[in-house]
Amino acid sequence: MNYDVIVIGGGPGGYSAALKAAKNGLRTLLIEKDKLGGVCLNEGCIPTKTLLYSAKIFDSIKSGSKYGVTAEGLVFDHAKVLKRKDKTVKILTAGIRASLEKAGVVCLAANATLTPDGVLADGARFTAEHIILAAGSSAMLPNISGALNALTSREVLSLAEVPQSLAVVGGGVVGLELASYFNSIGTQVTVVEMLGKIGGSLDAELAEILMKNYQKKGMTFVLNARVTEIRQGSLVYEQAGESAEILCDKVLMSVGRTPNVADLGLAETGIRFSGKGIETNEFCQTNVQGIYAIGDVNGKSMLAHTAYREADACVNHILGIKDRVDYGLIPSVIYTNPEAAWVGAPEDSPHAGETVKIPMRYSGRYLAENEGGDGLCKIVLGADKQILGVHLLGGCASEIIYGAGMLIANQTKAEDIEKIVFPHPTVSEILREALL
């Protein structure tokens, strides 16, 4: 059967590409072997944020006395939180399916393999002028003795019993968010990180403040450490040439994700790829005419919102609309409490002229809502005072960072901020305070 567009993978990139293609009159087939919504909806973004919101409420009530509110008999019902998480996922999954059906996308639940003559799925062959690969990624399991006994983000989100102690291998975004949840609900959490800081590409100063916040909450961090073995009830690591052991009920492996490039038929069709993902250009094209790769499978930026942006650029290219993805404008967020968010150039960028730094307490709204908060706003400026990067730590950071990205995209200069009216009082005013 012939289509205009075949999309392999129904995650954020895949389903949004299929929707956009169908809405623009292209006959579209979406093939997904598992669940619509992919990792983000089923075992990533949405489930973790649902759990983290419950934990945030719990934290707020526990610290209520600082705001003149005292509660007694406080109980955290982990089982009920999991049920709400499942309900949220179910509602959103149903919404995606309904949107696809309404747009006229044909959905097929099957494994799909590329061949020189089209796509094989469910025992049938399908052809299309344009094929979009959006096969996603899987949790990486490093070559460590006993690694198969560790939990990944998939299993840990469905733990029926709250562990008394948890060792988290990897202090990146996913590891920190899950560590935050279990720390909030009473688990003794230890984060083991190979690097000398947490948070991946998060600004080093902000990462240090975030780590100190969680140390105050009882979380332990072991930096510059390499895990060598995972045992039943413990984890072994090396640090500065010495071996040490952490006793724990569970181990969460969170050291990144690997693109799903196997079993797609890439080699058979001549598509260039490696363990880091499928090679693509700024339009998400592979080296084979008519075949695109978006989302985690191309390995460029494993974030759901990157996949959405790539889906738009990819389908626009198919439609003949000029569009390209600027990966330098992709924001990053860590949904801990406090949140961290950043976009654009880091402080040590070769293009940076100066960095403006201001405590988040300069925002009246932040001060009113964050007793004792130590959030920080850092804005990287070029030699001509153009905004190149914004780095935030504090409440509402995730809701502000898109606006910061727009400032960078529009080549806004520091003095231009006075022409922008920020509603008062809002935490977003910190950008104005910092620059003016």
Coordinates of C-alpha atoms in Angstrom, one line a residue:
M1 CA 0.0 0.0 0.0
N2 CA 1.3 3.4 -0.9
Y3 CA 1.3 6.6 1.3
D4 CA 2.7 10.1 1.0
V5 CA 4.4 9.8 4.4
I6 CA 5.3 6.8 6.6
V7 CA 6.3 7.5 10.2
I8 CA 8.0 4.8 12.2
G9 CA 7.6 5.5 15.9
G10 CA 4.7 7.1 17.8
G11 CA 6.6 9.2 20.4
P12 CA 6.5 13.0 20.6
G13 CA 8.4 13.4 17.3
G14 CA 6.6 10.7 15.5
Y15 CA 3.0 11.5 16.4
S16 CA 3.5 15.2 16.0
A17 CA 5.1 14.7 12.5
A18 CA 2.2 12.4 11.5
L19 CA -0.4 14.9 12.7
K20 CA 1.3 17.8 10.8
A21 CA 1.7 15.8 7.7
A22 CA -2.0 14.6 7.7
K23 CA -3.3 18.1 8.5
N24 CA -1.4 19.3 5.4
G25 CA -3.2 16.8 3.1
L26 CA -0.5 14.1 3.0
R27 CA -1.7 10.5 3.3
T28 CA 0.1 9.4 6.4
L29 CA 0.8 6.0 8.0
L30 CA 2.1 5.9 11.6
I31 CA 3.6 2.6 12.8
E32 CA 4.2 2.1 16.5
K33 CA 5.2 -1.2 18.0
D34 CA 4.4 -0.4 21.6
K35 CA 2.4 2.6 23.0
L36 CA 1.6 5.9 21.5
G37 CA 3.3 8.7 23.2
G38 CA 6.6 6.9 23.4
V39 CA 9.0 7.1 26.4
C40 CA 8.1 10.7 27.2
L41 CA 4.4 10.0 27.9
N42 CA 4.6 6.5 29.2
E43 CA 7.8 6.3 31.2
G44 CA 9.5 9.7 31.1
C45 CA 8.4 13.3 31.1
I46 CA 4.7 13.0 32.1
P47 CA 4.9 10.2 34.7
T48 CA 7.9 11.8 36.5
K49 CA 6.3 15.3 36.5
T50 CA 3.1 13.8 38.0
L51 CA 5.0 12.1 40.8
L52 CA 7.2 15.2 41.3
Y53 CA 4.1 17.5 41.7
S54 CA 2.8 15.2 44.5
A55 CA 6.2 15.4 46.1
K56 CA 6.3 19.1 45.8
I57 CA 2.9 19.4 47.5
F58 CA 4.2 17.2 50.3
D59 CA 7.4 19.3 50.6
S60 CA 5.3 22.5 50.8
I61 CA 3.1 21.2 53.5
K62 CA 6.1 19.9 55.5
S63 CA 7.6 23.4 55.3
G64 CA 4.3 25.2 55.8
S65 CA 5.3 26.6 59.3
K66 CA 7.7 29.0 57.5
Y67 CA 4.6 30.5 55.9
G68 CA 2.3 30.5 58.9
V69 CA 0.6 27.2 58.0
T70 CA 0.9 24.1 60.3
A71 CA -0.4 20.6 59.4
E72 CA -0.7 17.5 61.5
G73 CA -1.0 13.8 60.7
L74 CA 0.7 14.3 57.3
V75 CA 0.6 11.1 55.1
F76 CA 2.1 10.5 51.7
D77 CA 0.1 7.8 49.8
H78 CA 2.6 6.5 47.2
A79 CA 0.0 3.9 45.8
K80 CA -2.5 6.7 45.2
V81 CA 0.2 8.8 43.6
L82 CA 0.9 5.9 41.2
K83 CA -2.8 5.5 40.4
R84 CA -3.0 9.2 39.5
K85 CA 0.1 8.9 37.4
D86 CA -1.4 6.0 35.4
K87 CA -4.7 8.0 35.0
T88 CA -2.8 11.0 33.7
V89 CA -0.9 8.9 31.1
K90 CA -4.1 7.1 30.0
I91 CA -5.9 10.4 29.4
L92 CA -3.1 11.9 27.4
T93 CA -2.6 8.7 25.4
A94 CA -6.2 8.6 24.5
G95 CA -6.0 12.2 23.5
I96 CA -3.1 11.6 21.1
R97 CA -5.0 8.6 19.5
A98 CA -8.1 10.7 19.1
S99 CA -6.1 13.5 17.5
L100 CA -4.5 11.2 15.0
E101 CA -7.8 9.6 14.1
K102 CA -9.4 13.0 13.6
A103 CA -6.6 14.1 11.3
G104 CA -6.9 10.9 9.2
V105 CA -3.6 9.3 10.2
V106 CA -3.7 5.5 9.7
C107 CA -2.1 3.9 12.8
L108 CA -0.6 0.4 12.8
A109 CA 0.6 -1.4 15.9
A110 CA 3.6 -3.4 14.6
N111 CA 7.4 -3.7 14.3
A112 CA 8.6 -1.9 11.2
T113 CA 11.8 -2.5 9.1
L114 CA 13.2 -0.5 6.3
T115 CA 14.0 -2.3 3.0
P116 CA 15.2 -0.9 -0.3
D117 CA 11.6 -1.4 -1.6
G118 CA 9.8 0.3 1.3
V119 CA 8.7 -0.6 4.9
L120 CA 7.8 -4.1 6.1
A121 CA 5.3 -4.2 9.0
D122 CA 2.8 -6.7 10.2
G123 CA 3.6 -9.0 7.2
A124 CA 2.8 -6.4 4.6
R125 CA 4.9 -4.0 2.6
F126 CA 4.2 -0.2 2.5
T127 CA 5.7 2.4 0.3
A128 CA 5.9 6.2 0.5
E129 CA 7.8 9.0 -1.1
H130 CA 8.8 10.2 2.4
I131 CA 9.7 8.1 5.4
I132 CA 10.3 9.6 8.9
L133 CA 12.2 7.5 11.4
A134 CA 11.2 8.4 15.0
A135 CA 12.1 5.1 16.8
G136 CA 13.2 6.8 20.0
S137 CA 15.7 5.5 22.5
S138 CA 16.2 3.0 25.4
A139 CA 17.8 3.4 28.8
M140 CA 21.5 2.7 28.7
L141 CA 22.9 -0.1 30.8
P142 CA 26.7 0.2 31.1
N143 CA 29.0 -2.8 31.2
I144 CA 29.0 -3.1 34.9
S145 CA 28.9 -6.3 36.9
G146 CA 25.3 -6.8 38.1
A147 CA 23.9 -3.9 36.0
L148 CA 21.0 -6.0 34.9
N149 CA 19.8 -6.2 38.5
A150 CA 19.4 -2.4 38.6
L151 CA 16.2 -0.5 37.9
T152 CA 15.8 1.9 35.0
S153 CA 13.4 4.8 34.8
R154 CA 10.8 2.5 33.5
E155 CA 10.7 0.1 36.5
V156 CA 11.3 2.8 39.2
L157 CA 8.2 4.7 38.1
S158 CA 6.0 1.7 39.0
L159 CA 7.6 0.6 42.3
A160 CA 4.8 -0.6 44.5
E161 CA 6.9 -0.3 47.6
V162 CA 8.9 2.8 48.5
P163 CA 12.5 1.7 49.2
Q164 CA 14.0 2.8 52.5
S165 CA 17.3 3.5 50.6
L166 CA 18.1 4.1 47.0
A167 CA 21.4 4.5 45.1
V168 CA 21.1 6.5 41.9
V169 CA 23.9 5.9 39.4
G170 CA 24.1 9.2 37.4
G171 CA 23.5 12.7 38.5
G172 CA 22.0 14.0 35.2
V173 CA 18.5 15.3 34.6
V174 CA 16.6 12.0 34.9
G175 CA 18.6 10.8 37.9
L176 CA 18.2 14.0 39.8
E177 CA 14.4 14.2 39.2
L178 CA 13.8 10.7 40.4
A179 CA 16.2 11.2 43.3
S180 CA 14.3 14.3 44.2
Y181 CA 11.0 12.4 44.3
F182 CA 12.2 9.6 46.6
N183 CA 14.1 12.0 48.8
S184 CA 10.9 14.0 49.3
I185 CA 8.9 11.0 50.4
G186 CA 11.4 9.7 52.9
T187 CA 13.8 7.5 51.1
Q188 CA 17.5 7.8 51.9
V189 CA 19.0 8.7 48.5
T190 CA 22.6 8.6 47.4
V191 CA 23.6 9.9 44.0
V192 CA 26.8 8.5 42.5
E193 CA 28.1 10.7 39.6
M194 CA 31.2 10.0 37.5
L195 CA 31.8 13.8 36.9
G196 CA 32.8 16.4 39.4
K197 CA 29.4 18.1 39.3
I198 CA 25.7 17.2 38.9
G199 CA 23.2 18.3 36.3
G200 CA 25.0 17.5 33.1
S201 CA 25.4 20.7 31.1
L202 CA 23.8 22.8 33.9
D203 CA 25.9 25.8 34.8
A204 CA 28.5 24.7 37.4
E205 CA 27.5 27.5 40.0
L206 CA 23.8 26.6 39.7
A207 CA 24.6 22.9 40.0
E208 CA 26.6 23.6 43.2
I209 CA 23.6 25.5 44.7
L210 CA 21.2 22.8 43.7
M211 CA 23.4 20.1 45.2
K212 CA 23.6 22.0 48.5
N213 CA 19.8 22.4 48.6
Y214 CA 19.5 18.6 48.4
Q215 CA 22.2 17.9 50.9
K216 CA 20.3 20.0 53.4
K217 CA 17.3 17.7 52.6
G218 CA 19.4 14.7 53.5
M219 CA 20.5 13.5 50.1
T220 CA 24.1 12.3 49.7
F221 CA 26.3 12.9 46.6
V222 CA 29.4 11.0 45.6
L223 CA 31.2 12.8 42.8
N224 CA 34.1 11.8 40.6
A225 CA 33.2 8.2 41.3
R226 CA 33.0 5.2 39.0
V227 CA 30.5 2.3 39.8
T228 CA 32.2 -1.1 39.4
E229 CA 29.6 -3.5 40.7
I230 CA 26.0 -3.7 41.7
R231 CA 25.3 -6.4 44.3
Q232 CA 22.2 -7.6 46.0
G233 CA 21.6 -4.8 48.6
S234 CA 24.6 -2.7 47.7
L235 CA 26.6 -0.8 45.2
V236 CA 30.4 -0.7 44.8
Y237 CA 32.3 2.3 43.4
E238 CA 35.8 3.6 43.0
Q239 CA 36.8 7.1 44.0
A240 CA 40.4 8.6 44.0
G241 CA 41.8 5.0 43.6
E242 CA 39.9 3.7 46.6
S243 CA 37.0 1.2 46.6
A244 CA 33.8 1.8 48.7
E245 CA 30.4 0.3 49.1
I246 CA 27.0 1.8 49.5
L247 CA 24.3 -0.3 51.2
C248 CA 20.9 0.2 49.6
D249 CA 17.6 -1.5 49.0
K250 CA 17.4 -0.5 45.3
V251 CA 19.8 0.8 42.6
L252 CA 18.5 3.1 39.9
M253 CA 20.7 3.1 36.7
S254 CA 20.4 6.5 35.1
V255 CA 23.4 7.1 32.9
G256 CA 21.8 8.2 29.7
R257 CA 19.9 6.7 26.8
T258 CA 20.9 5.0 23.6
P259 CA 19.2 5.5 20.2
N260 CA 17.1 2.6 18.9
V261 CA 19.0 2.0 15.7
A262 CA 19.0 -1.8 15.7
D263 CA 16.5 -3.8 13.7
L264 CA 15.4 -0.8 11.6
G265 CA 17.1 -2.0 8.5
L266 CA 19.4 1.0 8.4
A267 CA 22.5 -0.8 7.0
E268 CA 20.4 -2.6 4.3
T269 CA 19.1 0.7 3.0
G270 CA 22.5 2.5 3.2
I271 CA 21.6 5.0 5.9
R272 CA 24.6 6.2 7.8
F273 CA 24.4 5.7 11.6
S274 CA 26.5 4.9 14.7
G275 CA 25.9 4.0 18.3
K276 CA 25.2 7.7 18.8
G277 CA 22.3 7.8 16.4
I278 CA 21.3 8.3 12.8
E279 CA 23.3 11.0 10.9
T280 CA 21.1 13.9 9.9
N281 CA 21.5 17.5 8.7
E282 CA 19.7 20.6 9.9
F283 CA 16.6 19.6 8.1
C284 CA 16.6 16.1 9.7
Q285 CA 17.4 14.5 6.4
T286 CA 19.5 11.3 6.4
N287 CA 22.0 10.6 3.6
V288 CA 19.3 8.6 1.7
Q289 CA 16.8 10.7 -0.4
G290 CA 13.4 10.9 1.1
I291 CA 14.3 9.4 4.5
Y292 CA 14.4 11.6 7.7
A293 CA 15.2 10.9 11.3
I294 CA 13.9 12.9 14.2
G295 CA 13.9 12.7 18.0
D296 CA 16.1 10.5 20.1
V297 CA 17.0 8.2 17.3
N298 CA 19.2 10.8 15.7
G299 CA 21.0 11.4 19.0
K300 CA 21.4 15.2 18.7
S301 CA 19.2 16.3 21.6
M302 CA 17.3 13.7 23.5
L303 CA 14.5 15.9 24.7
A304 CA 10.8 15.7 23.8
H305 CA 10.6 19.3 22.9
T306 CA 13.5 18.9 20.5
A307 CA 11.6 16.1 18.8
Y308 CA 8.5 18.3 18.4
R309 CA 10.7 21.0 16.8
E310 CA 12.4 18.5 14.5
A311 CA 9.0 17.1 13.5
D312 CA 7.9 20.6 12.4
A313 CA 11.1 21.2 10.5
C314 CA 11.1 17.8 8.9
V315 CA 7.5 18.0 7.6
N316 CA 8.0 21.6 6.6
H317 CA 10.9 20.5 4.4
I318 CA 8.7 17.8 2.9
L319 CA 6.1 20.5 2.1
G320 CA 8.7 22.7 0.5
I321 CA 8.7 25.3 3.4
K322 CA 12.1 26.6 4.4
D323 CA 12.8 25.6 7.9
R324 CA 15.8 24.4 9.9
V325 CA 16.4 23.4 13.5
D326 CA 18.7 25.7 15.6
Y327 CA 19.9 23.3 18.3
G328 CA 21.5 26.2 20.1
L329 CA 18.0 27.5 21.1
I330 CA 16.8 24.2 22.6
P331 CA 16.1 24.9 26.4
S332 CA 16.9 22.3 29.1
V333 CA 15.1 21.9 32.4
I334 CA 15.6 19.9 35.5
Y335 CA 12.2 19.6 37.4
T336 CA 13.7 19.3 40.8
N337 CA 12.6 21.5 43.7
P338 CA 14.0 24.2 43.0
E339 CA 13.9 23.9 39.3
A340 CA 16.8 24.5 37.0
A341 CA 16.5 25.8 33.4
W342 CA 18.9 27.1 30.8
V343 CA 19.1 28.0 27.1
G344 CA 21.8 29.4 24.8
A345 CA 25.4 30.0 25.5
P346 CA 27.2 28.9 28.7
E347 CA 29.2 31.3 30.8
D348 CA 32.5 30.1 29.4
S349 CA 31.4 30.5 25.8
P350 CA 34.1 32.0 23.5
H351 CA 31.5 34.5 22.4
A352 CA 30.7 35.7 25.9
G353 CA 31.6 39.3 26.9
E354 CA 30.3 39.3 30.4
T355 CA 27.9 37.5 32.7
V356 CA 25.2 39.3 34.7
K357 CA 24.3 37.5 37.9
I358 CA 21.5 38.3 40.3
P359 CA 19.8 36.4 43.2
M360 CA 16.2 35.4 42.4
R361 CA 15.2 37.2 45.6
Y362 CA 15.3 40.4 43.6
S363 CA 11.9 39.2 42.3
G364 CA 9.2 40.2 44.7
R365 CA 7.1 37.2 43.7
Y366 CA 10.0 34.8 44.2
L367 CA 10.8 36.3 47.7
A368 CA 7.1 36.0 48.7
E369 CA 6.8 32.4 47.7
N370 CA 10.3 31.0 48.6
E371 CA 11.2 31.6 52.2
G372 CA 15.0 31.2 52.4
G373 CA 15.3 30.5 48.7
D374 CA 18.8 30.8 47.2
G375 CA 17.9 30.8 43.5
L376 CA 20.0 32.5 41.0
C377 CA 19.7 34.1 37.5
K378 CA 22.7 34.3 35.2
I379 CA 22.6 36.0 31.8
V380 CA 25.4 35.7 29.4
L381 CA 26.0 38.7 27.2
G382 CA 28.1 39.2 24.1
A383 CA 30.6 42.0 23.6
D384 CA 27.7 44.1 22.1
K385 CA 25.5 43.4 25.1
Q386 CA 23.4 40.9 23.0
I387 CA 21.8 38.2 25.1
L388 CA 23.5 34.9 24.4
G389 CA 22.4 32.6 27.2
V390 CA 20.1 32.5 30.3
H391 CA 20.6 30.2 33.3
L392 CA 18.0 30.0 36.1
L393 CA 17.7 28.2 39.4
G394 CA 14.4 28.7 41.3
G395 CA 10.7 28.3 41.2
C396 CA 9.0 28.9 37.8
A397 CA 12.3 28.5 36.0
S398 CA 10.7 26.0 33.5
E399 CA 7.9 28.5 32.7
I400 CA 10.3 31.4 32.0
I401 CA 13.0 29.7 30.0
Y402 CA 11.1 29.7 26.7
G403 CA 10.8 33.5 26.8
A404 CA 14.6 33.7 27.4
G405 CA 15.0 31.5 24.3
M406 CA 12.9 34.0 22.3
L407 CA 15.1 36.9 23.5
I408 CA 18.2 35.0 22.2
A409 CA 16.5 34.0 18.9
N410 CA 15.5 37.7 18.3
Q411 CA 19.1 38.9 19.0
T412 CA 17.8 41.0 21.9
K413 CA 20.3 43.4 23.5
A414 CA 20.3 44.3 27.2
E415 CA 18.9 47.8 26.7
D416 CA 16.0 46.4 24.7
I417 CA 14.5 44.8 27.8
E418 CA 13.1 48.1 29.0
K419 CA 10.7 48.0 26.0
I420 CA 9.3 44.7 27.2
V421 CA 6.5 44.9 29.8
F422 CA 6.7 42.1 32.4
P423 CA 3.6 41.6 34.5
H424 CA 4.1 42.4 38.1
P425 CA 4.7 40.6 40.4
T426 CA 6.1 37.7 38.5
V427 CA 9.3 35.7 38.8
S428 CA 10.0 36.4 35.1
E429 CA 10.7 40.0 36.1
I430 CA 14.1 38.7 37.3
L431 CA 15.3 39.1 33.6
R432 CA 14.5 42.8 33.7
E433 CA 16.0 43.2 37.1
A434 CA 19.2 41.5 36.0
L435 CA 19.7 43.6 32.8
L436 CA 18.4 47.0 33.9

